[in-house]
Short mmCIF file of C-alpha atoms in Angstrom, two decimals:
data_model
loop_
_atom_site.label_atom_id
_atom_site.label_comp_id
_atom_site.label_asym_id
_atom_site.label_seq_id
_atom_site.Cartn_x
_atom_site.Cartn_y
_atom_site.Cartn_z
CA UNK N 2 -55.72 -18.07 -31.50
CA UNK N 3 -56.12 -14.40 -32.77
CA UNK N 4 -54.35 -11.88 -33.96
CA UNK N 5 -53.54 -9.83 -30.99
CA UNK N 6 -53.15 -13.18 -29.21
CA UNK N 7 -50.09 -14.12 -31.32
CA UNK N 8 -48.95 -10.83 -31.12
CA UNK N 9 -49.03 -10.81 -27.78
CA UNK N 10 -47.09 -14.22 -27.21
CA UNK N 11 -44.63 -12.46 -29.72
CA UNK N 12 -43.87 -9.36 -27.44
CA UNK N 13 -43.46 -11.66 -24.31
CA UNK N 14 -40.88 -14.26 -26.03
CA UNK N 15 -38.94 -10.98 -27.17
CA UNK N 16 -39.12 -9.78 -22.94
CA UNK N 17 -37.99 -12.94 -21.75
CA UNK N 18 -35.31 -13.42 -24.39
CA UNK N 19 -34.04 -9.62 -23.45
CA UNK N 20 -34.28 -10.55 -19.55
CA UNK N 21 -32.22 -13.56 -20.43
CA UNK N 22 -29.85 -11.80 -22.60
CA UNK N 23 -29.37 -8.85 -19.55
CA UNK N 24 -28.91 -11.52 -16.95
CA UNK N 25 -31.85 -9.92 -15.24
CA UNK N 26 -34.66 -11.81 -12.68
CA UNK N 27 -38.42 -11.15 -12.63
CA UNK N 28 -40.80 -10.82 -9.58
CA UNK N 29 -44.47 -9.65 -8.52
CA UNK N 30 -45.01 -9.09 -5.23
CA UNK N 31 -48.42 -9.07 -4.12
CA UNK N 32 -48.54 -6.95 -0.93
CA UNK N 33 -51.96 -7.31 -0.04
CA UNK N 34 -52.12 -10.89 -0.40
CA UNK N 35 -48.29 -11.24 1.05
CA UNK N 36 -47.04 -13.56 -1.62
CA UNK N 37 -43.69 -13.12 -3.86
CA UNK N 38 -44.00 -14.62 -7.07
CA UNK N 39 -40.91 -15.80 -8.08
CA UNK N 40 -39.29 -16.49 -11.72
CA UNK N 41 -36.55 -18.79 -12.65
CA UNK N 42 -34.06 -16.63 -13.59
CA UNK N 43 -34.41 -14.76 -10.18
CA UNK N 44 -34.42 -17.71 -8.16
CA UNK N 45 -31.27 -18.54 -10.49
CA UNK N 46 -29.75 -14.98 -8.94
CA UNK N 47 -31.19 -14.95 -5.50
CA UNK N 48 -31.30 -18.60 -4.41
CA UNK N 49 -35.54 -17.61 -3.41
CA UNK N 50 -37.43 -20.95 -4.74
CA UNK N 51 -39.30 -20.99 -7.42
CA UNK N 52 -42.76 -19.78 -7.38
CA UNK N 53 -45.18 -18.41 -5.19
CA UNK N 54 -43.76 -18.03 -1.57
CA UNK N 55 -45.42 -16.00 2.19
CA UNK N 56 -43.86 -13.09 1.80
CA UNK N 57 -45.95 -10.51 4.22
CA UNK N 58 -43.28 -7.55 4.54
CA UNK N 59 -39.84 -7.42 4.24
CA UNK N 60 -39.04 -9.04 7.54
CA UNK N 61 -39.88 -12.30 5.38
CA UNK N 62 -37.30 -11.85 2.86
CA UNK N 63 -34.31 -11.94 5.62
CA UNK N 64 -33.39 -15.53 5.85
CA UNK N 65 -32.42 -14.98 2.02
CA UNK N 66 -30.59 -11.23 3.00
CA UNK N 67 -27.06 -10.93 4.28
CA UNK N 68 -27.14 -10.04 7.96
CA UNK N 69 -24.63 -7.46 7.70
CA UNK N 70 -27.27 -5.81 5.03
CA UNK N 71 -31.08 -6.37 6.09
CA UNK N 72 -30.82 -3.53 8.31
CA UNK N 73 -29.31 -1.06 5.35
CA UNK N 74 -32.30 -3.05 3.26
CA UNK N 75 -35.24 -1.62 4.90
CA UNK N 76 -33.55 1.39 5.83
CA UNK N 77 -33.19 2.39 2.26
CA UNK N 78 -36.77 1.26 1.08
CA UNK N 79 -38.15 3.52 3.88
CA UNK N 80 -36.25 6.50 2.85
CA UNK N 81 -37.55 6.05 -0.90
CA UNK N 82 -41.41 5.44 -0.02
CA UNK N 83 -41.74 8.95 0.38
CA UNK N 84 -40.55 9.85 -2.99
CA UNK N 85 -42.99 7.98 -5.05
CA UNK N 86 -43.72 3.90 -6.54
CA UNK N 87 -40.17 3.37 -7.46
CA UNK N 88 -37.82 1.64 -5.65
CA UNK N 89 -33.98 0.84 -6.14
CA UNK N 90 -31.70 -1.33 -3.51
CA UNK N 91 -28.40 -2.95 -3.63
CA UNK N 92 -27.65 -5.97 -1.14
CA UNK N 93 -25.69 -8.88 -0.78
CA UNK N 94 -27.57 -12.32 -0.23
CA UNK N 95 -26.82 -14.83 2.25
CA UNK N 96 -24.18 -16.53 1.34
CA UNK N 97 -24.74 -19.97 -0.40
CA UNK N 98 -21.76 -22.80 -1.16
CA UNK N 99 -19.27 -19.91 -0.15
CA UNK N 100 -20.33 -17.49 -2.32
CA UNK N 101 -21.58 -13.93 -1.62
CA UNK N 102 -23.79 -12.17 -4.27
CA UNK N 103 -24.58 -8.89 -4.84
CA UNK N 104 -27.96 -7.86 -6.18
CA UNK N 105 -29.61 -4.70 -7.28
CA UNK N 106 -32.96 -5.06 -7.02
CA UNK N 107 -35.46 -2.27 -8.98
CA UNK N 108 -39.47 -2.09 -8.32
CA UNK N 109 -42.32 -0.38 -8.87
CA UNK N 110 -45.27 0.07 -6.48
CA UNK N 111 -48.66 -0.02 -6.97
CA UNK N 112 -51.25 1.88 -4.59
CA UNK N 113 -55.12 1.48 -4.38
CA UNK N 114 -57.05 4.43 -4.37
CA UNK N 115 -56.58 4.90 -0.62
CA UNK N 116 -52.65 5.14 -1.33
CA UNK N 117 -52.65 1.60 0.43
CA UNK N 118 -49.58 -0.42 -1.03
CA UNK N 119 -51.27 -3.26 -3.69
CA UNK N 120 -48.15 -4.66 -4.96
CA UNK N 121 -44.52 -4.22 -6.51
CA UNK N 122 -43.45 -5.74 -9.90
CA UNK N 123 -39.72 -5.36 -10.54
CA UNK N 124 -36.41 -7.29 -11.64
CA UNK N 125 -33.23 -8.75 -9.94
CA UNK N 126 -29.70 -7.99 -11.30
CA UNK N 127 -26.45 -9.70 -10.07
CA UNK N 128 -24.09 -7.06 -9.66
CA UNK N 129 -21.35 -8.86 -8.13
CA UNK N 130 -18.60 -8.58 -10.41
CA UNK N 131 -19.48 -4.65 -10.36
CA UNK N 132 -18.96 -4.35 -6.60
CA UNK N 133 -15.77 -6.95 -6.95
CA UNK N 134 -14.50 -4.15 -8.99
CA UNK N 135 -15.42 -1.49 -7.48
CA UNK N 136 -13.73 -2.69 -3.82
CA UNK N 137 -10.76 -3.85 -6.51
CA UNK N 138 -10.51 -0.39 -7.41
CA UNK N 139 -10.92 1.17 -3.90
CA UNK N 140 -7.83 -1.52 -2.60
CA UNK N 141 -5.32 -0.87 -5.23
CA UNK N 142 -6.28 3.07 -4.79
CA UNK N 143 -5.81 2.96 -1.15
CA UNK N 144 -2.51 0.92 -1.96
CA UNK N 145 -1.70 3.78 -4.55
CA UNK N 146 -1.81 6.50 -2.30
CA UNK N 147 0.14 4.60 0.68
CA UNK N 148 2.93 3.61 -2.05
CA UNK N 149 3.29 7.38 -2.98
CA UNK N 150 2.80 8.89 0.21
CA UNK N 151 5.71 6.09 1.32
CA UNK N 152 7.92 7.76 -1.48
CA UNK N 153 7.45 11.24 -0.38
CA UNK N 154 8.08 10.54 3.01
CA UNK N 155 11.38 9.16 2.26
CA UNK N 156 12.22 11.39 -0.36
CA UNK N 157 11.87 14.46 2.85
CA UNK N 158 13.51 12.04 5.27
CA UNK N 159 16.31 11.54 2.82
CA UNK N 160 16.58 15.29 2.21
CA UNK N 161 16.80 16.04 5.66
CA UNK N 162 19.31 13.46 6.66
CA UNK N 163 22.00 14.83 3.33
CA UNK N 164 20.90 18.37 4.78
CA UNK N 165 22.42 17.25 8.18
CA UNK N 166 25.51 16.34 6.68
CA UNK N 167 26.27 18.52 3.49
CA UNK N 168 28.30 22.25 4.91
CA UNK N 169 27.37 24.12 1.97
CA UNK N 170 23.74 24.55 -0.36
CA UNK N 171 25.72 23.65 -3.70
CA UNK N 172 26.78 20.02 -1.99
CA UNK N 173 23.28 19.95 -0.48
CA UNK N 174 21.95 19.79 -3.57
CA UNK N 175 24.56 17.93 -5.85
CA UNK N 176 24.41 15.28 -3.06
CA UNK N 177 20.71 15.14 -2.57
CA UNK N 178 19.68 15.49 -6.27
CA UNK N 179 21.69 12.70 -7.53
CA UNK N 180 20.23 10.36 -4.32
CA UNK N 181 16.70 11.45 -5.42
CA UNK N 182 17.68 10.80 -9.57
CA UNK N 183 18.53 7.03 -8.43
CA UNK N 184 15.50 6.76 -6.50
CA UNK N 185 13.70 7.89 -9.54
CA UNK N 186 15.39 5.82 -12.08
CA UNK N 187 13.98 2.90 -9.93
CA UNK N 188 10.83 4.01 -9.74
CA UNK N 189 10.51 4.73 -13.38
CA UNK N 190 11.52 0.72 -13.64
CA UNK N 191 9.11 -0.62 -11.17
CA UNK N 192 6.52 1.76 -12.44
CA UNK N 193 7.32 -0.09 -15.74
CA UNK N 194 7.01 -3.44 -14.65
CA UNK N 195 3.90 -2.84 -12.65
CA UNK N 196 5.40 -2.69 -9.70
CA UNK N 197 6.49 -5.95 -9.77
CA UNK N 198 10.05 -5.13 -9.22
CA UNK N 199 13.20 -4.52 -11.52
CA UNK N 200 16.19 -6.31 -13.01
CA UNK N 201 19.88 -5.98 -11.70
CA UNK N 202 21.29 -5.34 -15.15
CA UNK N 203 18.68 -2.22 -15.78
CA UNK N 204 19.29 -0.67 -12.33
CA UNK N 205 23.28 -1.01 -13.03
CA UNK N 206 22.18 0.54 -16.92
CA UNK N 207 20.37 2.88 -15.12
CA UNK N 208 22.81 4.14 -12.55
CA UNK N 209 25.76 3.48 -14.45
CA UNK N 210 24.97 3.84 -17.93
CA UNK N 211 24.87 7.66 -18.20
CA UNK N 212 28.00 8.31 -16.20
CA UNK N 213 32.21 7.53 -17.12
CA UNK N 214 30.96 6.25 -20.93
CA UNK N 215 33.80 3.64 -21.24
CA UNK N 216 34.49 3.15 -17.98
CA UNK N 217 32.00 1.14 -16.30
CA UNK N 218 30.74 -2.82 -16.80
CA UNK N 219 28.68 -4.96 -15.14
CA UNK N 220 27.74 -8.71 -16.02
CA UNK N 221 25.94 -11.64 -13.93
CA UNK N 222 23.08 -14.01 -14.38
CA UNK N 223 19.21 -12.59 -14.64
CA UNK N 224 18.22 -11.68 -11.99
CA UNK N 225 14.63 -9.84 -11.25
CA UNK N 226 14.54 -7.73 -7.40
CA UNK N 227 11.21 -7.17 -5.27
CA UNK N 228 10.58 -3.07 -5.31
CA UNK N 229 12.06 -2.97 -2.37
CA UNK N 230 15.50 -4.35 -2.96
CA UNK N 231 15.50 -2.51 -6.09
CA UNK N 232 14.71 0.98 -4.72
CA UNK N 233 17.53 -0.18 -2.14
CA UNK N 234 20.43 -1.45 -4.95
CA UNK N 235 19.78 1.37 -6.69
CA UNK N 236 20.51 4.09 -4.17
CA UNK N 237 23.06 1.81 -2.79
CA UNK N 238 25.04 2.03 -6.67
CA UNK N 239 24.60 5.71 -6.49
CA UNK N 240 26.48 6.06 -3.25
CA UNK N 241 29.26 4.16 -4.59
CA UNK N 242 29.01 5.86 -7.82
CA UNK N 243 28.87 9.21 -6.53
CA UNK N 244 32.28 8.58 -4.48
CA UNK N 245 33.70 7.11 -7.47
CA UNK N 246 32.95 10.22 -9.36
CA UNK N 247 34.59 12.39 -6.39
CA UNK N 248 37.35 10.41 -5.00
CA UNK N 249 37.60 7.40 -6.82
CA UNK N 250 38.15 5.52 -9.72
CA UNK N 251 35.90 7.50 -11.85
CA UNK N 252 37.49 10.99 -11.07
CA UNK N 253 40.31 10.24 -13.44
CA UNK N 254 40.22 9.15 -17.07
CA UNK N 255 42.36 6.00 -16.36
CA UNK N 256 39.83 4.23 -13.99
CA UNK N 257 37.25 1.53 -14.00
CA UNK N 258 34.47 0.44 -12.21
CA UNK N 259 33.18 -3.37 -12.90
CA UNK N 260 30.03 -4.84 -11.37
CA UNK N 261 29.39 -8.00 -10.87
CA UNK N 262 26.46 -10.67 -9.08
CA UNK N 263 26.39 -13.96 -8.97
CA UNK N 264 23.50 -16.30 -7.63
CA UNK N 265 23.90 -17.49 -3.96
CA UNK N 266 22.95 -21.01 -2.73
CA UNK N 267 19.94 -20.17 -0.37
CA UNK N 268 17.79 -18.11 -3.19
CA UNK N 269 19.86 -14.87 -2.52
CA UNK N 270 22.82 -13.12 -4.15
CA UNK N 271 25.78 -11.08 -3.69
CA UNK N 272 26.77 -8.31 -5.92
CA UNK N 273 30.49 -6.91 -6.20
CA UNK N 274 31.69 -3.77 -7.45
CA UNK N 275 35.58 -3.00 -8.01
CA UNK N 276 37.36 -0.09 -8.83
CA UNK N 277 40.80 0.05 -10.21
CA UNK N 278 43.29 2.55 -12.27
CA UNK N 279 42.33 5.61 -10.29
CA UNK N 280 44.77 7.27 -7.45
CA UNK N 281 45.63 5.71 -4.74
CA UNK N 282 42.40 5.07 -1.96
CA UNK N 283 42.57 5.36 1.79
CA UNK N 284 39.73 4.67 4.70
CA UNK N 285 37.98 7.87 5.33
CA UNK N 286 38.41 9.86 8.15
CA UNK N 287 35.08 11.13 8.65
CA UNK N 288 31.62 8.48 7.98
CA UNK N 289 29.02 10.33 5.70
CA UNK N 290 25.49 10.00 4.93
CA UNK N 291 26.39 7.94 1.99
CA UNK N 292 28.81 5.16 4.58
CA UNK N 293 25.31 5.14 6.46
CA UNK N 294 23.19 4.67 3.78
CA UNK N 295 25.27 1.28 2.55
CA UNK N 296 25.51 0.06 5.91
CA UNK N 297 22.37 -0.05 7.74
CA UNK N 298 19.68 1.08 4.64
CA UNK N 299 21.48 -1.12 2.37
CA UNK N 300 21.92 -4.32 4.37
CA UNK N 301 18.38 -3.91 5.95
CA UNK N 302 16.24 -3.04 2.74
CA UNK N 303 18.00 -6.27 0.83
CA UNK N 304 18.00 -8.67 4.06
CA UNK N 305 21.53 -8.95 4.07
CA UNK N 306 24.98 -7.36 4.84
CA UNK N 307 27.80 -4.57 3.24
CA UNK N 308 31.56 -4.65 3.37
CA UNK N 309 33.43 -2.14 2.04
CA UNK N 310 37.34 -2.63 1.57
CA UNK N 311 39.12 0.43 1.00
CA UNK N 312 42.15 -0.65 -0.97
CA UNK N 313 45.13 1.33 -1.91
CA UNK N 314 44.31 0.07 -5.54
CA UNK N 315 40.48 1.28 -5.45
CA UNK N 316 37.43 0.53 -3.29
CA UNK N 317 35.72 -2.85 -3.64
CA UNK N 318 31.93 -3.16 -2.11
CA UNK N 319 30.38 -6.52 -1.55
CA UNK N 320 26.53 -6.33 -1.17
CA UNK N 321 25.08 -10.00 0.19
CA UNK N 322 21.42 -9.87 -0.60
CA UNK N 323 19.28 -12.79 1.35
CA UNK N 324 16.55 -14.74 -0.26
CA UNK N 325 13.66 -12.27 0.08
CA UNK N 326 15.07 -10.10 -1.71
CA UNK N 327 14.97 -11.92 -5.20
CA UNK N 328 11.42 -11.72 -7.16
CA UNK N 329 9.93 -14.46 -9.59
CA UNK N 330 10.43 -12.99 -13.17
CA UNK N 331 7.61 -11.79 -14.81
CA UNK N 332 6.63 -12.60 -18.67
CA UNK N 333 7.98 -9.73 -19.89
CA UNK N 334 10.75 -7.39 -18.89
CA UNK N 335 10.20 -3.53 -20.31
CA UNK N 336 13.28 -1.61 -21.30
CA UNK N 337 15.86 0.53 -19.46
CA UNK N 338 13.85 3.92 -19.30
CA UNK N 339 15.83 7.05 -20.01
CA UNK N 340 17.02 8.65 -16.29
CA UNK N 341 14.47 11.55 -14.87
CA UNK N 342 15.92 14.72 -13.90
CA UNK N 343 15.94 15.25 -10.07
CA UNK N 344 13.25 17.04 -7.33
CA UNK N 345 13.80 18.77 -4.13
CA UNK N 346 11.20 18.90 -0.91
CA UNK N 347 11.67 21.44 1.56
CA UNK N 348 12.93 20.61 4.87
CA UNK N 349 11.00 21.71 8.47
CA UNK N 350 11.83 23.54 11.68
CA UNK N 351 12.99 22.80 14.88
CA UNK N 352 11.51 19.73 17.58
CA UNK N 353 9.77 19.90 20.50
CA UNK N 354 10.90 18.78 24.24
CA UNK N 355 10.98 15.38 24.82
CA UNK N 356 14.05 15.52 27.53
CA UNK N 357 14.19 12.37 29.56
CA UNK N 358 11.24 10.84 27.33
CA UNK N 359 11.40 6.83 26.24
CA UNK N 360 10.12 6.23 22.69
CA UNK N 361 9.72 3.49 21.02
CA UNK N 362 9.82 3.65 17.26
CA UNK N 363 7.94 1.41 14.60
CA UNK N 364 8.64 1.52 11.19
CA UNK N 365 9.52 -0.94 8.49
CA UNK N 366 10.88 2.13 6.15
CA UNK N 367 14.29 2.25 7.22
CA UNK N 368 15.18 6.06 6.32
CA UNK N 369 12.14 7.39 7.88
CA UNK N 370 13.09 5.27 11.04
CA UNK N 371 16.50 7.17 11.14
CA UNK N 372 14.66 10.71 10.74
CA UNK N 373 12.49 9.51 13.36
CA UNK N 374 15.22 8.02 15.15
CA UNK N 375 17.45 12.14 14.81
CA UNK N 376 14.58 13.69 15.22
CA UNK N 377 13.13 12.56 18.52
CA UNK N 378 17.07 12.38 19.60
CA UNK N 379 17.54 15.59 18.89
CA UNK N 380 14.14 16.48 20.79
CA UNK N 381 15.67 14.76 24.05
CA UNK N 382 13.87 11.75 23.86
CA UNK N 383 15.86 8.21 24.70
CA UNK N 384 15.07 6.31 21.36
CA UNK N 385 13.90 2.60 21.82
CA UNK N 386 14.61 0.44 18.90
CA UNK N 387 14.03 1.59 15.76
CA UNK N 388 11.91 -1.86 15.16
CA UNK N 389 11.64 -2.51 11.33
CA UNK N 390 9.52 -5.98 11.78
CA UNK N 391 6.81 -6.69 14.00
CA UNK N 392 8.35 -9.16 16.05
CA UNK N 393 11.33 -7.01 16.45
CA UNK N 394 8.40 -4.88 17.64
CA UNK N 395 6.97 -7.44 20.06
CA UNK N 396 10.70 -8.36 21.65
CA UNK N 397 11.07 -4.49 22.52
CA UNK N 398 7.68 -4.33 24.97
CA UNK N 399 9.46 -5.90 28.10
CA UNK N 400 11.26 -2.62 28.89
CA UNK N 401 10.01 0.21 30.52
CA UNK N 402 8.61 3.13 27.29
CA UNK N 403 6.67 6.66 27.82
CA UNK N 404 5.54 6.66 24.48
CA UNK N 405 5.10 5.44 21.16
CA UNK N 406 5.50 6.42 17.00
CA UNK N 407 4.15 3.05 15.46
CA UNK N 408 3.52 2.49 11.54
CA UNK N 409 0.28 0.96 10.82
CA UNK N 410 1.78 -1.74 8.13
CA UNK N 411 4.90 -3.38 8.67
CA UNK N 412 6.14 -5.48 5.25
CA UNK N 413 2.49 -6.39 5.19
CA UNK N 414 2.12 -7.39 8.54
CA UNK N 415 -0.42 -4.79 11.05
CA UNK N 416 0.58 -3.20 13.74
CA UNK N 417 -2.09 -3.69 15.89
CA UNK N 418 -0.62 -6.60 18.18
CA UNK N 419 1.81 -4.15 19.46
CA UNK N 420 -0.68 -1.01 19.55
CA UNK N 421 -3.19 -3.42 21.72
CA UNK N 422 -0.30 -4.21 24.01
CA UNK N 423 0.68 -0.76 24.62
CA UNK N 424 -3.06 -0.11 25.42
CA UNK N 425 -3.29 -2.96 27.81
CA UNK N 426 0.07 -0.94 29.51
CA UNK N 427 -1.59 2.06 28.94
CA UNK N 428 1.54 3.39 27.27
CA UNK N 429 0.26 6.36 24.32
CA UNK N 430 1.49 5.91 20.77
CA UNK N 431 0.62 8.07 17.47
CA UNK N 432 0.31 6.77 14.40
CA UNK N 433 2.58 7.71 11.74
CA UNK N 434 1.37 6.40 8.40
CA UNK N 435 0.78 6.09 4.51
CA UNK N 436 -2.70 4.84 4.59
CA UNK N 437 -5.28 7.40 4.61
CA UNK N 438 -8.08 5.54 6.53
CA UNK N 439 -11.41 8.09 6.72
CA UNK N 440 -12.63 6.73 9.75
CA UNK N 441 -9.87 8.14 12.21
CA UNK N 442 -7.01 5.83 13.84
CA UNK N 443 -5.72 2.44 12.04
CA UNK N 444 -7.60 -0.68 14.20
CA UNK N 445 -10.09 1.99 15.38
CA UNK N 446 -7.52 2.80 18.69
CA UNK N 447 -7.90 6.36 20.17
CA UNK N 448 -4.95 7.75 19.29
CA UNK N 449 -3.30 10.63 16.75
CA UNK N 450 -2.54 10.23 13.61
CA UNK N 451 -0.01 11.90 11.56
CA UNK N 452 0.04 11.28 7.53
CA UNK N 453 2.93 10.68 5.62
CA UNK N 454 4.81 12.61 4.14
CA UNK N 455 5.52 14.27 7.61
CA UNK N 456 8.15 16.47 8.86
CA UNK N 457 9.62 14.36 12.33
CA UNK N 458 8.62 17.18 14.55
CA UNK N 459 5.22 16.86 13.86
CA UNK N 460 5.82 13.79 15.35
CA UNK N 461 7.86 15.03 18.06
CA UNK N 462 4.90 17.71 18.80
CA UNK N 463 2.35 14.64 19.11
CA UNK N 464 4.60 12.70 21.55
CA UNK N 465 5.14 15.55 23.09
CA UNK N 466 1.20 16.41 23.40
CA UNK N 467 0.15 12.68 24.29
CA UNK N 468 3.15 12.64 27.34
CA UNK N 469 1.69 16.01 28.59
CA UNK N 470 -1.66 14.97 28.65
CA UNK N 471 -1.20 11.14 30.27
CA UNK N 472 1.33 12.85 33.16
CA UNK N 473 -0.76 13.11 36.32
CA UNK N 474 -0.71 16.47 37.81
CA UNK N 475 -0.05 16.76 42.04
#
């Protein structure tokens, strides 16, 4: 052996240890001849067999190509001929033992003097923890921007509905700011815990903490909440605090508020709260926003039910939480965050006509299904359901409805069983959600979609628009 021999055998052990090393497969495809020479290591990637194999134009490589994909395949090498001998394509491969794999594959092309293809040399790379990332990242930002959309939607819904019931700007506000602190303080906490939900104990810190110093206690087992329930306890311990503050217990110096859970049987819980020492309590005479809030958010967010027992010795609240609403504790538990100061949203104009008009509402987000619920009231429409669940959803169809305002996710669940029924009945619906899907309608339907946050008589507009325009003329 020579000299340039052995250096030669030296530079081709370093290439095939730095293919090795880079997880990268070698081929040579001889055009001309139609035959794909085939290393290990890409036959390792690919699944191709080893060695030489008839391979007289692409159409031969696409029992080993994805279905979904061979047509995007030769698409994209016959938009890059033009551009020169270099050639880059990324594919999934027929699935093998029930695994997909995704493969970039990079070439160069050699001509003959003619310009006649000769051959392309070129290497494999599995990319398929790349793309799992990549739709990973495209999931949890499409979840991102539904979960925040979601929160601004209810954060205008609940501005409106305190609006509706406040008779002066200063109690607008006071009212309305404090709701939208507690929402915040459990936000901050789920944000925290990843979104994984939020201890009892640091939504009663959080709520309670700041407010009375001396006055308030609360004590019961661990207990960890889906974000849900939590977003729900903790604007349901505002209200009470709030009317505490006001009327109650903590409006004199003398009072105390104690809170208390215990652990129920069937996976749930119950949570009391008591007031005592303050002047003497009597049953309302008018329901607020904040009676409403306990009673049907309250009861409905935690899968449960709310009593409240207004005592001549001080208010006591019993909140009955069911099963669902309890979350498996994580490893770690962050610390009570320090309380965010409050925001506002602006509120919208008037509705449109929707006299005499059925609706049926869909929507798992209980305040935005009472906006909806005012709004398209207010508009003149008869309001069927609210439906929170998609069965609920189902159960309403046997009645006659003109029209429809349907969420595309309910608690995880889609809508499209009840939008495909309303089709078959030719009924129209809009869509009124938090996903931003690019390619029109949710489940590809023909209908309107309006994005969240929304002010209810955009909504009322739509129904409005799609009743108008499926009433046959004489």
């Amino acid at each position: 052996m020579t000299l340039g021999d052995t250096g030669h055998s030296e530079e081709h052990r370093r290439l095939e240890m730095a293919l090795e090393v880079a997880g990268l497969g070698e081929f040579e495809w001889d055009m001309a001849g139609g035959v794909l020479m085939v290393s290990p290591r890409m036959a390792a990637i690919t699944g191709f067999p080893v060695g030489p194999m008839p391979a007289a134009g692409t159409r031969s490589l696409e029992p080993f190509i994805h279905p979904d994909d061979f047509a995007a395949f030769r698409a994209s090498l016959a938009d890059q001929r033009p551009a020169g001998g270099q050639y880059e394509v990324e594919f999934r491969m027929r699935p093998t033992g029930g695994r997909t794999v995704w493969v970039r594959v990079t070439g160069v092309l050699t001509r003959d003097p003619d310009g006649k293809p000769l051959s392309v040399t070129g290497i494999v790379e599995d990319i398929t923890r790349r793309r799992l990332e990549e739709d990973q990242r495209q999931t949890l930002m499409a979840e991102l921007d539904h979960r925040v959309k979601n929160v601004l939607a209810t954060c205008q819904a609940l501005a409106l509905q305190t609006a509706k019931r406040t008779t002066s700007l200063d109690a607008f506000l006071t009212n309305f700011g404090g709701r939208l602190k507690a929402m915040g303080s459990a936000n901050e906490l789920l944000t925290a815990a990843r979104w994984r939900g939020a201890a009892i104990d640091h939504l009663a810190a959080a709520e309670l903490g700041a407010i009375a110093p001396g006055q308030t206690g609360w004590e019961g087992p661990e207990l960890f909440l889906t974000p849900r329930a939590a977003n729900a306890l903790a604007l349901a311990l505002h209200e009470l605090a709030a009317n505490a503050l006001k009327f109650g217990a903590l409006s004199v110096e003398t009072g105390r508020v104690n809170l208390r859970w215990t652990r129920l049987a069937d996976g749930g819980f119950e949570i009391s709260w008591t007031e005592s020492g303050g002047p003497t309590v009597s049953s309302p005479t008018r329901r607020g926003f904040g009676a409403t809030l306990l009673d049907q958010v309250t009861s409905r967010e935690l899968n449960g039910e709310t009593s409240i027992d207004y005592r001549p010795a001080g208010v006591v609240a019993r909140l009955r939480a069911g099963a669902a609403a309890v979350a498996p504790r994580p490893e770690t538990v962050p610390e009570v965050p320090a309380a965010r100061a409050p925001e506002t949203v602006a509120t919208a104009s008037g509705p449109a006509n929707l006299r005499g008009a059925r609706v049926l509402i869909v929507e798992d987000a209980v305040l935005l299904a009472m906006e909806l619920e005012s709004g398209l009231s207010d508009a003149g429409a008869s309001v069927i359901g609210p439906a929170y669940e998609l069965e609920e959803a189902l159960g309403l169809l046997n009645q006659p409805i003109d029209a429809a305002v349907l969420d595309a996710n309910l608690n995880g669940h889609s809508v499209t069983p009840v939008a495909e029924a309303l089709s078959r009945r030719k009924v129209p619906f809009v869509f009124a959600t938090g996903y931003g899907e690019a390619a029109g309608a949710p489940g590809g339907f023909d209908a309107p979609v309006i994005r969240k946050p929304y002010d209810v008589t955009q909504v009322a507009a739509a129904v409005a628009e799609l009743l108008a325009v499926n009433t046959p003329h004489p």
